[in-house]
Structures are given as C-alpha cells and as structure tokens.
C-alpha cells in the first residue's frame, strides 16, 4: 500500500483546490484593497518535504529567516540559482512526477487591516502570479493550493481575517505537475513574482462582468452591452448612456484601433461597488478570408514579448511595462503576442491606452515532449484536460474586457491533442467576438488563423499566392508568422524582404519578431549572464538573448532596422519629386509634418517644410520638391524627406521621426589618383609618395606621420549567432563551415614584391592549412605624391563551394586613434540584409561608440555604404563604397569572447575596410541569408585612397 504525503498536490495534474472561479480583473474600484507586496520572510528548503507546516501557525517565530521582496524570485535575491533551457525540461520527463530535489520557498507575511477596512461583506486574497505551485494558509487555516504560474488565483478569506496580526503563509515549489505545461523558452525562476492583494468585497459587489462593445463601420455606431453577475447600471457620460446591466444600447461612437485607441470612460454601479470601465468599440471578424477589425484587414507589425527585467526577472513594475509599450510605439510596432503566457494585467491596460493589437497567449507549452516524439504529451491526455481548460478560462475571464486583445492563443509548441481542441471549443463558446490562434494546429482544425514560425521567404510567398495546399479550411484562412526574424545577436536579416511579401499579398497579414528583449541577467562577472553562467547541468547558452532590446532596454540595431522596415509612411522618388504612400490601416497622414533637407557630400546645406496632402490609408501622392538650393559642383547630393509627428502624442513628442526616404540628385564621383610618383627602393624601405613600405615584404609601414600595422587581406569575422545557426537545422550553417575550412586561421604567403615605374605590386596567396582552396591576392600601390591608392585584386583558387564571411583589408593604427568621422550609412551598423535603416550622411563617433554591445560578443559595428572615413590622421576613400569597422581588439579576440567583460582594449585600433560582407539572415532559429546577400568567392577588384589628414581625435 502506497502512503500519501502532505505534498501529493504537487504532482496532482488538477489545477488545484480552493480557488474561486476566474473572473474579470479590473485595475480599481471604490471597494477597499490592501497591497501585500513588500518585504516577506523566506526559508528555502532543498525538498518539498524538508520542513513541516508549523510556520503557517500564528505565533511562529521567523525572525531568523531571510527577507525577500515580493513580487520577486528568490533565486534572483541570493537564494539559489536560475536555470535556462530553451525546450528541454531540466528534470526527468516522467509526468506528472518531479524530482525529490525540489527547491521550496516558505514565504511569511504578517499584516494588519487598515482602520478604515469595512466590517461588512467578504474579502478575497488574490495572487497574480506564482511559479510554479503554491499552497496558502491564512491564520493557520489551509485555504488551498494552485498551479498555473502566470495566471490569477483568488481565495475567499473574509471569514478568516482579524484587525491585526494576520499571518499569511505561502509555500512555493519550484517544480510541480504544472511545470510540464510551462516549458516556455525562458529562465526557470520560482517565487511570488506578481502582486499579492487583499480585496474587500462589499455586499452586492460585482462578481464578474463582461463588456461587449462592437462597432459597425458602415453606420459609425457602436453597440454596448455589459453583462454582470449582479444587478447594476452602466453609465458612459460622453455618450449619454445610462442603462441597466445586460441591456444593449447603440449610439454613434469613435472606434478603437491600435492606430486610434479611443477609449470611453464608463462606470458599472452595483449595490455595493462602483467599477470604472475603459471601453473601446471595435469588431473583430474573419471575413473574405482575412482578419478584419472594423471592416478593414489589418497588417500586424508585431513582436513577441516575454516579460523581463535584468535584475528582477519577471517581476515587472508599471513603469517598466510602460517603457516597453512606449518603445514599441516609437519604433512603429503595432502588435504584440504575449509569448507564451498572459502578461501582467497592467500591460494590457497600457495596450488599450496607447494602442497595440494583442494576441493574448495561454500559459501553456510542452515543448520538451518533442524529444520523445510527443509521447505522454499532456495536451493529448484526458487526465490533464481540466488543467488546460482552467488555464484557458483564467486567461479569457481575466482579460476579456480589453479592446486591444483581438486574438486568443491556446499556447505555444505543445504538439496537438484533445486537450487543445477542448480549449478551443470552450473559448469559441465563451467569446465569439475574437479569433482563436495556435501555431501547432497545422491543418487549422481548431483555429481561425493559419500560423507558422520561421517559414522561409520562398514559402511565405508560396502561401501568399495560395499555392500551399493543405485542408480546404486552411486554404481559406489568413496567414501570419507568429514568430519570424529571430533577433539573436547581430540581426535579424531579411526583414525588408519579408515586409515586401506581406505588403504584396492580401492573405499575408504580417508577423511577430522573435523576440522583444534579451533575457540577460545583470551580473558583475559577465555584464549580463545567460544560460550556463550559473552552473546549470543542462542549459541552452545565450539562446535566451534573442531580442530587439538589450537587457537594459537599449534598442539594438535590429529594432532600429525593424522600425524602418515597417514605417507607416513610405517615401521614395526621383526627378525632383517624392512619392509618399500612407501604409496605415485606419489613419490618414494629418498627424504628420514633412520636411525636406538637401545634402552635398553628406552634409545638410538647407532644409524646409514639405506640404503633403492628408492621404487616406493606402493612398499615394507625388509631391514636387523645390529646386536644389545650391549647385553641388559635381559632388554627390541627395534629398532626404522625413515624416514626423506634428504635435505631441501620448507616446512620443512632436518631431519624433516616423519614417524617411532619400532621393539621389548627383551621383558620387569616384576617387581618382594619377600615378605620378614612382616607388623608390632604399636599404630597408620603399617609399612611394607619402608612404613607407618594408623593402623585403612590401608591407605598408606608414602614411606620412601615421604608423600602420599589418595591412593585409581579411576574410574572417567573429561569427554571429546567425552565422552559427541552430543545432537542429539541416540547412548549411556557414559559421561551422567557415571554421571547418579554416577561414579563421588563414595563412599569408608572399609570392613577390615588384617595383615598376609607377607602382609597387605585392603578390600573395591567402589560404587555410589542410585545404587546397586559396585566394590569389595582389596589392597594387600607386601615388600622386600626396595621396596613396591601394588596388586589391582577388582571384579564388580551388573549389570554393561556400561564400566568404567578409572580403577586404585589415590594418592597425595607434590606440590614440579615437574619433571617427565618415560619410556613409549611419548612425548605427548595417550589413547587406540589415541596412534599410542605414541613412547615408555625415556621422561622427568614438571607436568605442562604434561597437554594438551584443550580450555574446560577435561581429558587429560595420557602417555600410561608406564613401570616406577619417580616423587617426587618415582619410580613406573607397572605390566602390565599402563597409567600415574599427575596434580596440582583434577579430580573433572578439571571436573568442564569451561575454562583454572578456574584451579589453589593446594598444592598437584595428580597422577593417570591406569590399563585401556576407548577409546576416536569422538562422539562429530561422532561415539564413537570401542568395542575393551571399558574398560568393569570385574574381574581385576594389581600391582605397589614403590621405594623411589632421587627426580629429
């Protein structure tokens, strides 16, 4: 006979016991509430049965326990360590069992009621988020236990309260049966990480209510009905509405959209409570095979958002959530998928207020079962269905009154099964005003949207052209990429190519970048730590750092690129006019001001306003530009036209740039050097114009007074996360291939140094050990006496079956070289498939400022389309335009670094002048670069002109 223990509930597949039915959550009412956030006492045990329950009794002395902050995770407050896995469970897969080694945190809080706390009615104790399983006692009474980490749970406790000395005890287990449903590519972080609140429930207060606010785009009218579990009245002063709960009323309204988030203030008044309402009128439907809101198809320009703070983990405060929303709006993002769980409810309030389309995703993922071909997957096991339905209900009931939510998602990467079907059926039955999504439902049996992850550009176009086949139902559904553009490290590449497809085919209704923020943990050893830095026996390294924001919420180049790619106003043109297109779904352009500027050699010489009509969504207009304000005298010149906010908005100030375009006027004149000064051979040196070379090797030593070190052909870059690819991918992973063929250890053989009448020619062969492939490389130096020209000719030898990482020259300058000025793309980095946001102009930065601080160091910082650059007393002009990189460590040191703290400045500034760079792609999880961005090994010639110039440092 098997004996039971007090902790049997941990491995019970049920959602728990004692909690009240789920209901709508609202930010406030006139009923009293008491936050129980703050300092709690904590005792952590190694196992679930290590301690008895006596700590929950009144009078227990916890004076020697540690103090922690709630909301918070105890492993981020000095008690244990976090664990990161992508999809592998960090415990044996034996559902529903979990290890005996199960860190358990006993939390204790003693509190009194405020003097004004009412004596009538009841009270509810609410937990908004606890990972992963909790048992709760109040004043020694066991009131229940629950699972569902990122979902609310409430308990009736009015009968247990006393004016002072209330003892709230919560036992939290890191692992439980619920952990099998929460394998969500994130840090495993136990604790009470969302708010704990005591709510007074007066007699006659609302138990639950459902705001139905639809919009008829043909009549411009909205219909409001608020269903309430108790009698009450609904008032909306701005609409002159005063009706009983449950009654419908139709009036003219301003609709809610993500572009125009118009909210009406209302009030639900019952016998015992007044609940403020924020009402947005909008109708979501599947019509003509498209997702439509208020009668119009929408294009999602979205991101996936895990909740993250580099010090507090998933314990986010309101201002951090607001910062996320403001950053999204300021970068033209219009949608967010709450991967892979419902967010803190305040985040949804902000989405309502500022305007974001939301896919609200259930707290469900069982990805680790893929390792056993989905055998024993809980979503296809009837024993787990009550837990799945509980999770679906707690999401829908909590969040149902948010107009920003247009789609419910069943979860993520949980295979398929009867439990998911049951969830979909329940959601469809409960809320017919929204659509249902689940990417794993490949035939769309239970869902209203065809959804995929990381499909290639070619496949996406195939789907857009309705050539993908599939079931009859699926062929009639709209398509979204619920994840694409994997933003890990340098990248993602190819976003502009995806966007062109989205805008070309109606069926393609956009997608969601994976993901919003790097989940680096602030750490004095590493700067930001990632998987494996805490001694985990099983981890997935820096795969947790795959966001458009760095952990400190500084935008990465990927976010800047995305902003440009999805800008809601496109600007292009030629021949003295500019074509402006409104890419909004609902708004005209009346909120924008347009300005032109005119550049000569990258420098703005004049600017002024440009009158653009308030184009309706989808409309275009050709607008005449003024006559060029100056004669460029043959220098390169162009117009730049910017669209910016004409007035302050809730999310950005007037002048905030929304989009821009550049129109060329005069093409760039290529640099020319007449070979009038010939090389002169000395005892140890060759001189040519301002330059000095080693007489034996032909190596450049100086240009005027500027010392130059080690100039030679360079083909290696510190591989990016996207170069290295993901371990499960079957496509070629070029980072591994480059290392296999030794491109990181190329040898340089000198074949000859030749002096002719006007040139110094150095012939070399650059090749890796162990392979027959190589690059025959010729450096030809000429001068006009003041300037020095280098022409590099490269001819591949052998069978090059793969592209090069980079192709150019590298050299060193003295560490005193600090400031850089250039005319080219900027202000940030750009690569062949990530340079849409790279604006040609004159820019200036320090060498340190050129670096992009990826959490795991890798190739970064290249400025694209550079015409000329000045650094360390040299001016460098390219023919053709080139990529410019400068850093205080070698590529090899960068390549070897695991964290930012591994990099230390040296005595040399290393400069790369690249004729070409291989594309970036997003193969860290998605597809690699498109073929047009490959840097193929083929005969190539390029040149640079060097001139000594005053050092700007």
Coordinates of C-alpha atoms in Angstrom, one line a residue, residues 153-649:
X153 CA -5.9 32.8 -8.3
X154 CA -8.3 34.2 -5.7
X155 CA -9.4 32.8 -2.4
X156 CA -12.4 33.8 -0.2
X157 CA -10.8 34.8 3.2
X158 CA -13.2 37.3 4.8
X159 CA -14.2 34.8 7.5
X160 CA -10.5 34.4 8.5
X161 CA -9.4 38.0 8.8
X162 CA -8.9 39.9 12.0
X163 CA -7.9 43.5 12.6
X164 CA -4.2 42.8 13.2
X165 CA -1.7 40.1 13.3
X166 CA -2.9 38.2 10.2
X167 CA -0.4 35.5 9.2
X168 CA -0.2 34.8 5.5
X169 CA 1.9 31.8 4.8
X170 CA 2.7 30.6 1.2
X171 CA 4.7 27.6 0.3
X172 CA 6.0 27.7 -3.2
X173 CA 7.5 24.8 -5.0
X174 CA 9.8 25.2 -8.0
X175 CA 8.7 22.0 -9.7
X176 CA 5.2 20.6 -9.9
X177 CA 3.0 18.8 -12.4
X178 CA 2.3 22.3 -13.7
X179 CA 5.9 22.6 -14.7
X180 CA 5.2 20.2 -17.6
X181 CA 2.8 22.8 -19.0
X182 CA 5.3 25.7 -18.7
X183 CA 8.3 24.7 -20.8
X184 CA 8.4 28.2 -22.4
X185 CA 12.0 29.0 -23.5
X186 CA 12.8 31.2 -20.6
X187 CA 14.5 31.2 -17.2
X188 CA 13.0 28.9 -14.6
X189 CA 12.5 31.3 -11.8
X190 CA 10.5 30.2 -8.7
X191 CA 8.8 32.7 -6.5
X192 CA 5.8 35.0 -5.9
X193 CA 6.6 37.3 -8.8
X194 CA 3.4 39.2 -9.3
X195 CA 1.2 41.2 -7.0
X196 CA -0.5 39.8 -3.9
X197 CA -3.6 41.8 -3.0
X198 CA -6.4 41.7 -0.4
X199 CA -9.7 42.9 -1.8
X200 CA -12.8 43.9 0.1
X201 CA -16.0 42.6 -1.5
X202 CA -18.9 44.6 -0.2
X203 CA -22.4 43.1 -0.2
X204 CA -23.9 43.5 -3.7
X205 CA -20.5 44.0 -5.4
X206 CA -19.8 42.7 -8.8
X207 CA -18.7 39.1 -9.0
X208 CA -17.9 39.2 -12.7
X209 CA -18.8 41.3 -15.7
X210 CA -18.2 41.2 -19.5
X211 CA -18.0 44.4 -21.6
X212 CA -19.3 43.8 -25.2
X213 CA -18.6 46.9 -27.3
X214 CA -18.9 46.3 -31.0
X215 CA -18.6 48.8 -33.9
X216 CA -20.5 48.9 -37.2
X217 CA -18.1 50.5 -39.7
X218 CA -21.0 51.1 -42.2
X219 CA -23.1 53.2 -39.8
X220 CA -20.4 54.5 -37.5
X221 CA -22.3 53.3 -34.5
X222 CA -21.2 51.2 -31.5
X223 CA -23.3 48.8 -29.5
X224 CA -22.6 48.4 -25.8
X225 CA -23.8 45.7 -23.5
X226 CA -22.2 44.9 -20.2
X227 CA -23.2 41.6 -18.6
X228 CA -22.9 41.5 -14.9
X229 CA -23.5 38.7 -12.4
X230 CA -25.3 41.1 -10.1
X231 CA -27.8 43.9 -10.9
X232 CA -26.3 47.2 -11.8
X233 CA -26.3 50.2 -14.1
X234 CA -23.9 51.2 -16.9
X235 CA -23.1 54.9 -17.4
X236 CA -20.9 56.4 -20.1
X237 CA -21.2 60.2 -19.7
X238 CA -19.5 61.1 -23.0
X239 CA -22.1 59.0 -24.9
X240 CA -25.0 59.9 -22.7
X241 CA -25.5 56.3 -21.8
X242 CA -27.4 55.2 -18.7
X243 CA -28.7 51.6 -19.0
X244 CA -29.2 48.6 -16.8
X245 CA -26.5 45.9 -16.9
X246 CA -27.4 43.3 -19.6
X247 CA -29.2 45.9 -21.8
X248 CA -27.9 46.9 -25.2
X249 CA -27.6 50.4 -26.5
X250 CA -26.5 51.7 -29.9
X251 CA -25.0 55.1 -30.4
X252 CA -22.6 56.9 -32.7
X253 CA -19.0 56.4 -31.4
X254 CA -15.3 56.9 -32.2
X255 CA -14.0 53.3 -32.8
X256 CA -10.9 51.8 -31.1
X257 CA -8.0 50.7 -33.2
X258 CA -4.3 50.3 -32.5
X259 CA -3.7 53.5 -34.5
X260 CA -6.6 55.4 -32.9
X261 CA -7.0 53.9 -29.4
X262 CA -10.1 55.8 -28.5
X263 CA -11.4 54.8 -25.0
X264 CA -14.6 55.9 -23.3
X265 CA -14.7 56.2 -19.5
X266 CA -17.7 54.4 -18.1
X267 CA -18.9 53.1 -14.8
X268 CA -20.5 49.9 -13.6
X269 CA -22.5 50.7 -10.5
X270 CA -23.9 47.9 -8.3
X271 CA -25.4 47.9 -4.9
X272 CA -22.0 47.7 -3.2
X273 CA -19.4 48.9 -5.7
X274 CA -18.5 51.3 -8.4
X275 CA -16.2 49.9 -11.0
X276 CA -14.6 52.2 -13.6
X277 CA -14.7 50.9 -17.2
X278 CA -12.4 51.7 -20.1
X279 CA -14.5 50.9 -23.2
X280 CA -13.2 50.6 -26.7
X281 CA -15.6 49.9 -29.5
X282 CA -14.3 47.6 -32.2
X283 CA -15.4 44.5 -34.1
X284 CA -13.0 41.6 -34.9
X285 CA -14.1 39.2 -37.6
X286 CA -12.9 36.6 -40.1
X287 CA -14.3 38.0 -43.4
X288 CA -13.3 37.3 -47.0
X289 CA -10.5 35.1 -45.7
X290 CA -8.9 37.9 -43.8
X291 CA -8.6 39.2 -40.2
X292 CA -10.6 42.4 -40.2
X293 CA -11.1 44.9 -37.5
X294 CA -13.9 47.4 -38.0
X295 CA -14.3 46.2 -41.6
X296 CA -10.7 46.6 -42.6
X297 CA -8.0 44.0 -43.0
X298 CA -5.1 44.7 -40.6
X299 CA -1.3 44.1 -41.1
X300 CA 0.4 43.0 -38.0
X301 CA 3.9 44.6 -37.5
X302 CA 4.5 42.8 -34.2
X303 CA 6.8 41.4 -31.7
X304 CA 6.7 38.5 -29.3
X305 CA 7.2 39.7 -25.7
X306 CA 8.4 37.7 -22.8
X307 CA 8.3 39.7 -19.6
X308 CA 11.8 40.5 -18.5
X309 CA 13.9 42.8 -16.3
X310 CA 17.7 42.1 -16.0
X311 CA 17.6 42.3 -12.2
X312 CA 14.0 41.4 -11.2
X313 CA 13.3 38.8 -13.8
X314 CA 9.6 38.6 -14.5
X315 CA 8.7 40.8 -11.6
X316 CA 7.9 43.9 -13.7
X317 CA 6.8 47.2 -12.3
X318 CA 4.3 49.5 -14.1
X319 CA 7.0 51.9 -15.3
X320 CA 9.0 49.1 -16.9
X321 CA 5.9 47.9 -18.7
X322 CA 5.1 51.4 -19.8
X323 CA 8.6 51.7 -21.2
X324 CA 8.1 48.6 -23.2
X325 CA 4.9 50.0 -24.7
X326 CA 6.4 53.4 -25.5
X327 CA 9.4 51.9 -27.1
X328 CA 7.1 49.7 -29.3
X329 CA 5.0 52.7 -30.4
X330 CA 8.1 54.8 -31.1
X331 CA 9.5 52.1 -33.3
X332 CA 6.3 51.7 -35.4
X333 CA 5.3 48.4 -33.8
X334 CA 1.6 47.9 -33.8
X335 CA 1.1 44.4 -32.3
X336 CA 2.4 42.2 -29.6
X337 CA 2.0 38.4 -29.0
X338 CA 2.2 37.8 -25.2
X339 CA 4.6 34.8 -25.6
X340 CA 3.9 32.4 -24.1
X341 CA 1.5 33.3 -21.3
X342 CA -0.8 36.1 -20.3
X343 CA 1.2 39.2 -19.2
X344 CA 0.8 41.2 -16.1
X345 CA -2.7 42.7 -16.4
X346 CA -1.4 46.2 -16.2
X347 CA 0.5 45.6 -19.5
X348 CA -2.9 45.1 -21.2
X349 CA -4.2 48.3 -19.7
X350 CA -1.3 50.1 -21.4
X351 CA -2.0 48.3 -24.7
X352 CA -5.6 49.6 -24.5
X353 CA -4.5 53.1 -23.7
X354 CA -1.6 53.6 -26.2
X355 CA -2.9 51.3 -29.0
X356 CA -1.4 47.8 -29.7
X357 CA -3.1 44.8 -31.3
X358 CA -2.7 41.9 -28.9
X359 CA -2.6 38.2 -29.3
X360 CA -3.1 37.0 -25.7
X361 CA -1.5 33.6 -25.3
X362 CA -2.4 31.0 -22.7
X363 CA 0.1 29.8 -20.1
X364 CA 0.9 26.6 -21.9
X365 CA 3.9 25.0 -23.6
X366 CA 5.0 21.3 -23.5
X367 CA 7.9 21.6 -26.0
X368 CA 10.2 19.2 -24.2
X369 CA 8.0 16.3 -25.2
X370 CA 9.2 16.6 -28.8
X371 CA 12.3 14.7 -27.6
X372 CA 10.2 11.6 -27.3
X373 CA 8.0 12.2 -30.4
X374 CA 5.3 13.8 -28.2
X375 CA 4.7 10.5 -26.3
X376 CA 2.8 11.2 -23.0
X377 CA 2.2 14.8 -24.1
X378 CA -0.3 16.2 -21.5
X379 CA -2.4 18.0 -24.2
X380 CA -3.4 14.6 -25.6
X381 CA -4.1 13.0 -22.2
X382 CA -7.6 13.4 -20.9
X383 CA -6.3 13.5 -17.3
X384 CA -4.8 16.9 -18.0
X385 CA -7.7 18.4 -19.8
X386 CA -9.2 20.1 -16.6
X387 CA -5.9 21.8 -16.0
X388 CA -5.8 23.0 -19.7
X389 CA -9.4 24.3 -19.5
X390 CA -8.7 26.0 -16.2
X391 CA -5.7 27.8 -17.8
X392 CA -7.8 28.9 -20.8
X393 CA -10.6 30.1 -18.6
X394 CA -8.3 32.1 -16.3
X395 CA -6.8 33.9 -19.3
X396 CA -10.1 34.6 -21.0
X397 CA -12.1 35.6 -18.0
X398 CA -9.3 37.8 -16.6
X399 CA -8.6 39.6 -19.9
X400 CA -11.9 39.6 -21.8
X401 CA -12.7 43.3 -21.3
X402 CA -9.6 44.6 -23.1
X403 CA -10.3 46.0 -26.6
X404 CA -6.6 45.6 -27.5
X405 CA -7.0 41.8 -27.5
X406 CA -8.1 40.7 -30.9
X407 CA -7.0 37.0 -30.9
X408 CA -6.8 34.4 -28.2
X409 CA -3.9 31.9 -28.5
X410 CA -4.1 28.4 -27.0
X411 CA -0.4 28.4 -26.2
X412 CA 2.8 27.5 -27.9
X413 CA 4.6 24.4 -29.1
X414 CA 2.5 21.9 -27.3
X415 CA 2.0 19.5 -30.1
X416 CA -1.6 18.6 -30.8
X417 CA -4.3 16.8 -29.0
X418 CA -7.7 16.6 -27.5
X419 CA -7.0 19.0 -24.7
X420 CA -6.2 21.8 -27.2
X421 CA -9.5 21.0 -29.0
X422 CA -11.3 21.3 -25.7
X423 CA -9.7 24.6 -25.0
X424 CA -10.6 26.0 -28.5
X425 CA -14.2 24.8 -28.2
X426 CA -14.5 26.4 -24.7
X427 CA -13.0 29.7 -25.9
X428 CA -15.1 29.9 -29.0
X429 CA -18.2 29.2 -26.9
X430 CA -17.3 31.8 -24.3
X431 CA -16.2 34.7 -26.6
X432 CA -17.3 34.9 -30.2
X433 CA -16.0 38.4 -30.6
X434 CA -12.4 37.3 -31.1
X435 CA -10.5 34.7 -33.2
X436 CA -8.5 31.7 -31.9
X437 CA -4.9 31.0 -32.8
X438 CA -2.5 28.1 -32.3
X439 CA 0.5 27.6 -34.5
X440 CA 0.8 23.9 -33.9
X441 CA -2.6 23.3 -35.4
X442 CA -1.2 22.9 -38.9
X443 CA -4.5 22.0 -40.5
X444 CA -6.4 24.7 -38.6
X445 CA -8.9 22.2 -37.2
X446 CA -9.5 24.3 -34.1
X447 CA -8.2 27.7 -35.1
X448 CA -9.2 30.7 -37.2
X449 CA -5.8 31.7 -38.5
X450 CA -3.1 29.8 -40.4
X451 CA 0.0 30.4 -38.4
X452 CA 3.6 29.4 -38.9
X453 CA 7.1 30.0 -37.4
X454 CA 10.3 30.9 -39.3
X455 CA 9.0 30.0 -42.7
X456 CA 11.4 31.0 -45.4
X457 CA 10.7 33.9 -47.8
X458 CA 10.0 31.5 -50.6
X459 CA 7.5 29.5 -48.6
X460 CA 5.8 32.7 -47.3
X461 CA 5.4 33.9 -50.9
X462 CA 4.0 30.4 -51.9
X463 CA 1.4 30.8 -49.1
X464 CA 0.6 34.4 -50.2
X465 CA -0.1 33.1 -53.7
X466 CA -2.4 30.5 -52.2
X467 CA -0.3 27.6 -53.6
X468 CA 0.4 26.0 -50.2
X469 CA -2.4 23.4 -50.4
X470 CA -3.5 21.9 -47.1
X471 CA -7.0 21.3 -46.0
X472 CA -9.9 23.2 -47.5
X473 CA -10.4 25.1 -44.3
X474 CA -6.8 26.2 -44.1
X475 CA -6.7 27.4 -47.7
X476 CA -9.5 29.9 -46.9
X477 CA -7.8 31.3 -43.9
X478 CA -5.4 34.3 -43.4
X479 CA -1.8 33.7 -42.7
X480 CA 0.5 35.2 -40.1
X481 CA 4.1 34.4 -39.0
X482 CA 3.6 34.2 -35.2
X483 CA 7.4 34.0 -35.0
X484 CA 9.9 35.2 -37.6
X485 CA 13.1 37.3 -37.8
X486 CA 14.9 35.6 -34.9
X487 CA 16.6 38.6 -33.2
X488 CA 19.5 36.8 -31.7
X489 CA 22.8 38.7 -31.7
X490 CA 23.7 40.6 -34.9
X491 CA 20.5 40.6 -36.9
X492 CA 17.9 39.7 -37.8
X493 CA 18.5 39.9 -41.6
X494 CA 16.0 39.8 -44.4
X495 CA 13.2 41.8 -42.6
X496 CA 12.7 44.1 -45.5
X497 CA 12.3 41.2 -47.8
X498 CA 9.6 39.7 -45.6
X499 CA 7.8 43.0 -45.4
X500 CA 7.7 43.3 -49.2
X501 CA 5.9 40.0 -49.3
X502 CA 3.4 41.0 -46.5
X503 CA 2.6 44.1 -48.5
X504 CA 2.3 42.3 -51.8
X505 CA -0.3 39.6 -50.9
X506 CA -3.5 40.2 -49.0
X507 CA -3.5 36.8 -47.4
X508 CA -0.2 37.6 -45.6
X509 CA -1.2 39.6 -42.6
X510 CA 2.2 40.2 -41.1
X511 CA 4.0 38.6 -38.3
X512 CA 5.8 38.9 -34.9
X513 CA 9.5 39.2 -34.5
X514 CA 11.1 36.8 -32.0
X515 CA 11.5 38.5 -29.7
X516 CA 11.3 41.8 -27.8
X517 CA 14.1 41.7 -25.2
X518 CA 17.3 39.8 -24.4
X519 CA 16.9 37.9 -21.1
X520 CA 20.4 38.6 -19.8
X521 CA 20.7 38.7 -16.0
X522 CA 22.8 41.6 -14.7
X523 CA 26.0 40.1 -13.3
X524 CA 29.2 41.8 -12.2
X525 CA 31.2 38.9 -13.6
X526 CA 29.9 39.0 -17.1
X527 CA 28.0 42.2 -17.6
X528 CA 24.9 40.2 -18.5
X529 CA 24.8 36.5 -17.8
X530 CA 23.0 33.8 -19.8
X531 CA 22.4 30.1 -19.8
X532 CA 25.3 28.1 -18.2
X533 CA 26.7 31.0 -16.2
X534 CA 25.1 29.7 -13.1
X535 CA 26.5 26.2 -13.2
X536 CA 23.4 24.6 -14.7
X537 CA 23.9 21.0 -15.7
X538 CA 21.6 21.5 -18.7
X539 CA 21.2 24.8 -20.5
X540 CA 20.9 26.4 -23.8
X541 CA 23.5 29.2 -23.5
X542 CA 22.8 32.6 -24.9
X543 CA 19.7 31.4 -26.9
X544 CA 17.9 33.3 -24.1
X545 CA 19.3 36.5 -25.6
X546 CA 17.4 36.9 -28.8
X547 CA 15.6 40.2 -28.5
X548 CA 15.3 43.6 -30.3
X549 CA 16.3 45.2 -27.0
X550 CA 19.4 44.6 -25.0
X551 CA 18.7 43.5 -21.4
X552 CA 18.9 47.1 -20.2
X553 CA 16.3 48.1 -22.7
X554 CA 18.6 49.9 -25.0
X555 CA 17.4 49.4 -28.6
X556 CA 19.6 47.1 -30.7
X557 CA 20.3 47.7 -34.4
X558 CA 17.7 45.1 -35.1
X559 CA 15.0 47.2 -33.6
X560 CA 16.2 50.3 -35.5
X561 CA 16.1 48.2 -38.7
X562 CA 12.6 46.9 -37.9
X563 CA 11.3 50.5 -37.3
X564 CA 12.5 51.5 -40.8
X565 CA 11.2 48.3 -42.5
X566 CA 7.6 48.7 -41.0
X567 CA 7.4 52.5 -41.2
X568 CA 3.7 53.5 -41.9
X569 CA 4.7 56.1 -44.4
X570 CA 6.9 55.2 -47.4
X571 CA 8.9 57.9 -49.1
X572 CA 10.7 57.5 -52.4
X573 CA 11.1 59.3 -55.7
X574 CA 13.2 60.7 -58.5
X575 CA 13.4 63.6 -61.0
X576 CA 12.6 66.3 -58.5
X577 CA 9.5 64.8 -56.9
X578 CA 8.8 62.5 -54.0
X579 CA 6.2 59.8 -53.8
X580 CA 4.5 59.5 -50.4
X581 CA 2.4 56.4 -49.6
X582 CA 0.2 56.0 -46.5
X583 CA 0.7 52.5 -45.2
X584 CA -1.6 52.8 -42.2
X585 CA -4.7 50.6 -42.0
X586 CA -7.0 53.3 -40.4
X587 CA -5.3 56.7 -40.1
X588 CA -4.7 59.4 -42.6
X589 CA -1.5 61.5 -42.6
X590 CA -2.9 64.6 -40.9
X591 CA -0.9 63.9 -37.8
X592 CA 2.4 64.2 -39.6
X593 CA 4.6 67.0 -40.7
X594 CA 7.0 66.5 -43.6
X595 CA 10.4 68.2 -44.1
X596 CA 13.0 68.1 -46.8
X597 CA 16.7 68.6 -46.4
X598 CA 19.3 68.8 -49.1
X599 CA 22.8 67.2 -48.6
X600 CA 26.0 67.8 -50.5
X601 CA 28.8 65.3 -49.8
X602 CA 26.7 64.1 -46.9
X603 CA 26.3 67.5 -45.2
X604 CA 22.9 69.2 -45.0
X605 CA 23.1 72.7 -46.6
X606 CA 19.4 73.6 -46.4
X607 CA 16.1 72.3 -45.2
X608 CA 12.4 73.3 -45.2
X609 CA 8.8 72.1 -44.8
X610 CA 7.1 69.9 -47.5
X611 CA 3.4 70.1 -48.0
X612 CA 1.9 66.6 -48.3
X613 CA -1.9 66.0 -48.5
X614 CA -3.5 64.1 -45.6
X615 CA -3.6 60.9 -47.6
X616 CA -6.1 58.2 -46.6
X617 CA -4.8 54.7 -45.8
X618 CA -3.4 53.1 -48.9
X619 CA -3.3 56.3 -50.9
X620 CA -0.2 57.8 -52.6
X621 CA 0.7 61.2 -53.9
X622 CA 3.6 62.6 -55.9
X623 CA 4.8 65.8 -54.3
X624 CA 7.1 68.3 -56.1
X625 CA 10.4 69.1 -54.4
X626 CA 11.8 72.6 -54.6
X627 CA 14.7 73.4 -56.9
X628 CA 18.1 72.3 -55.5
X629 CA 19.1 75.1 -53.1
X630 CA 22.8 75.1 -54.2
X631 CA 24.9 73.9 -57.0
X632 CA 26.7 70.8 -55.8
X633 CA 29.6 71.5 -58.2
X634 CA 29.7 67.8 -59.2
X635 CA 29.7 66.5 -55.6
X636 CA 27.3 63.8 -54.5
X637 CA 24.0 65.2 -53.5
X638 CA 20.6 64.0 -52.4
X639 CA 17.3 65.0 -50.9
X640 CA 16.2 63.5 -47.6
X641 CA 12.5 63.7 -46.7
X642 CA 11.3 62.9 -43.2
X643 CA 7.8 62.3 -41.8
X644 CA 7.5 63.2 -38.1
X645 CA 4.8 63.9 -35.5
X646 CA 3.3 67.3 -36.0
X647 CA 2.2 67.5 -32.3
X648 CA 2.8 65.7 -29.0
X649 CA 1.1 62.4 -28.6

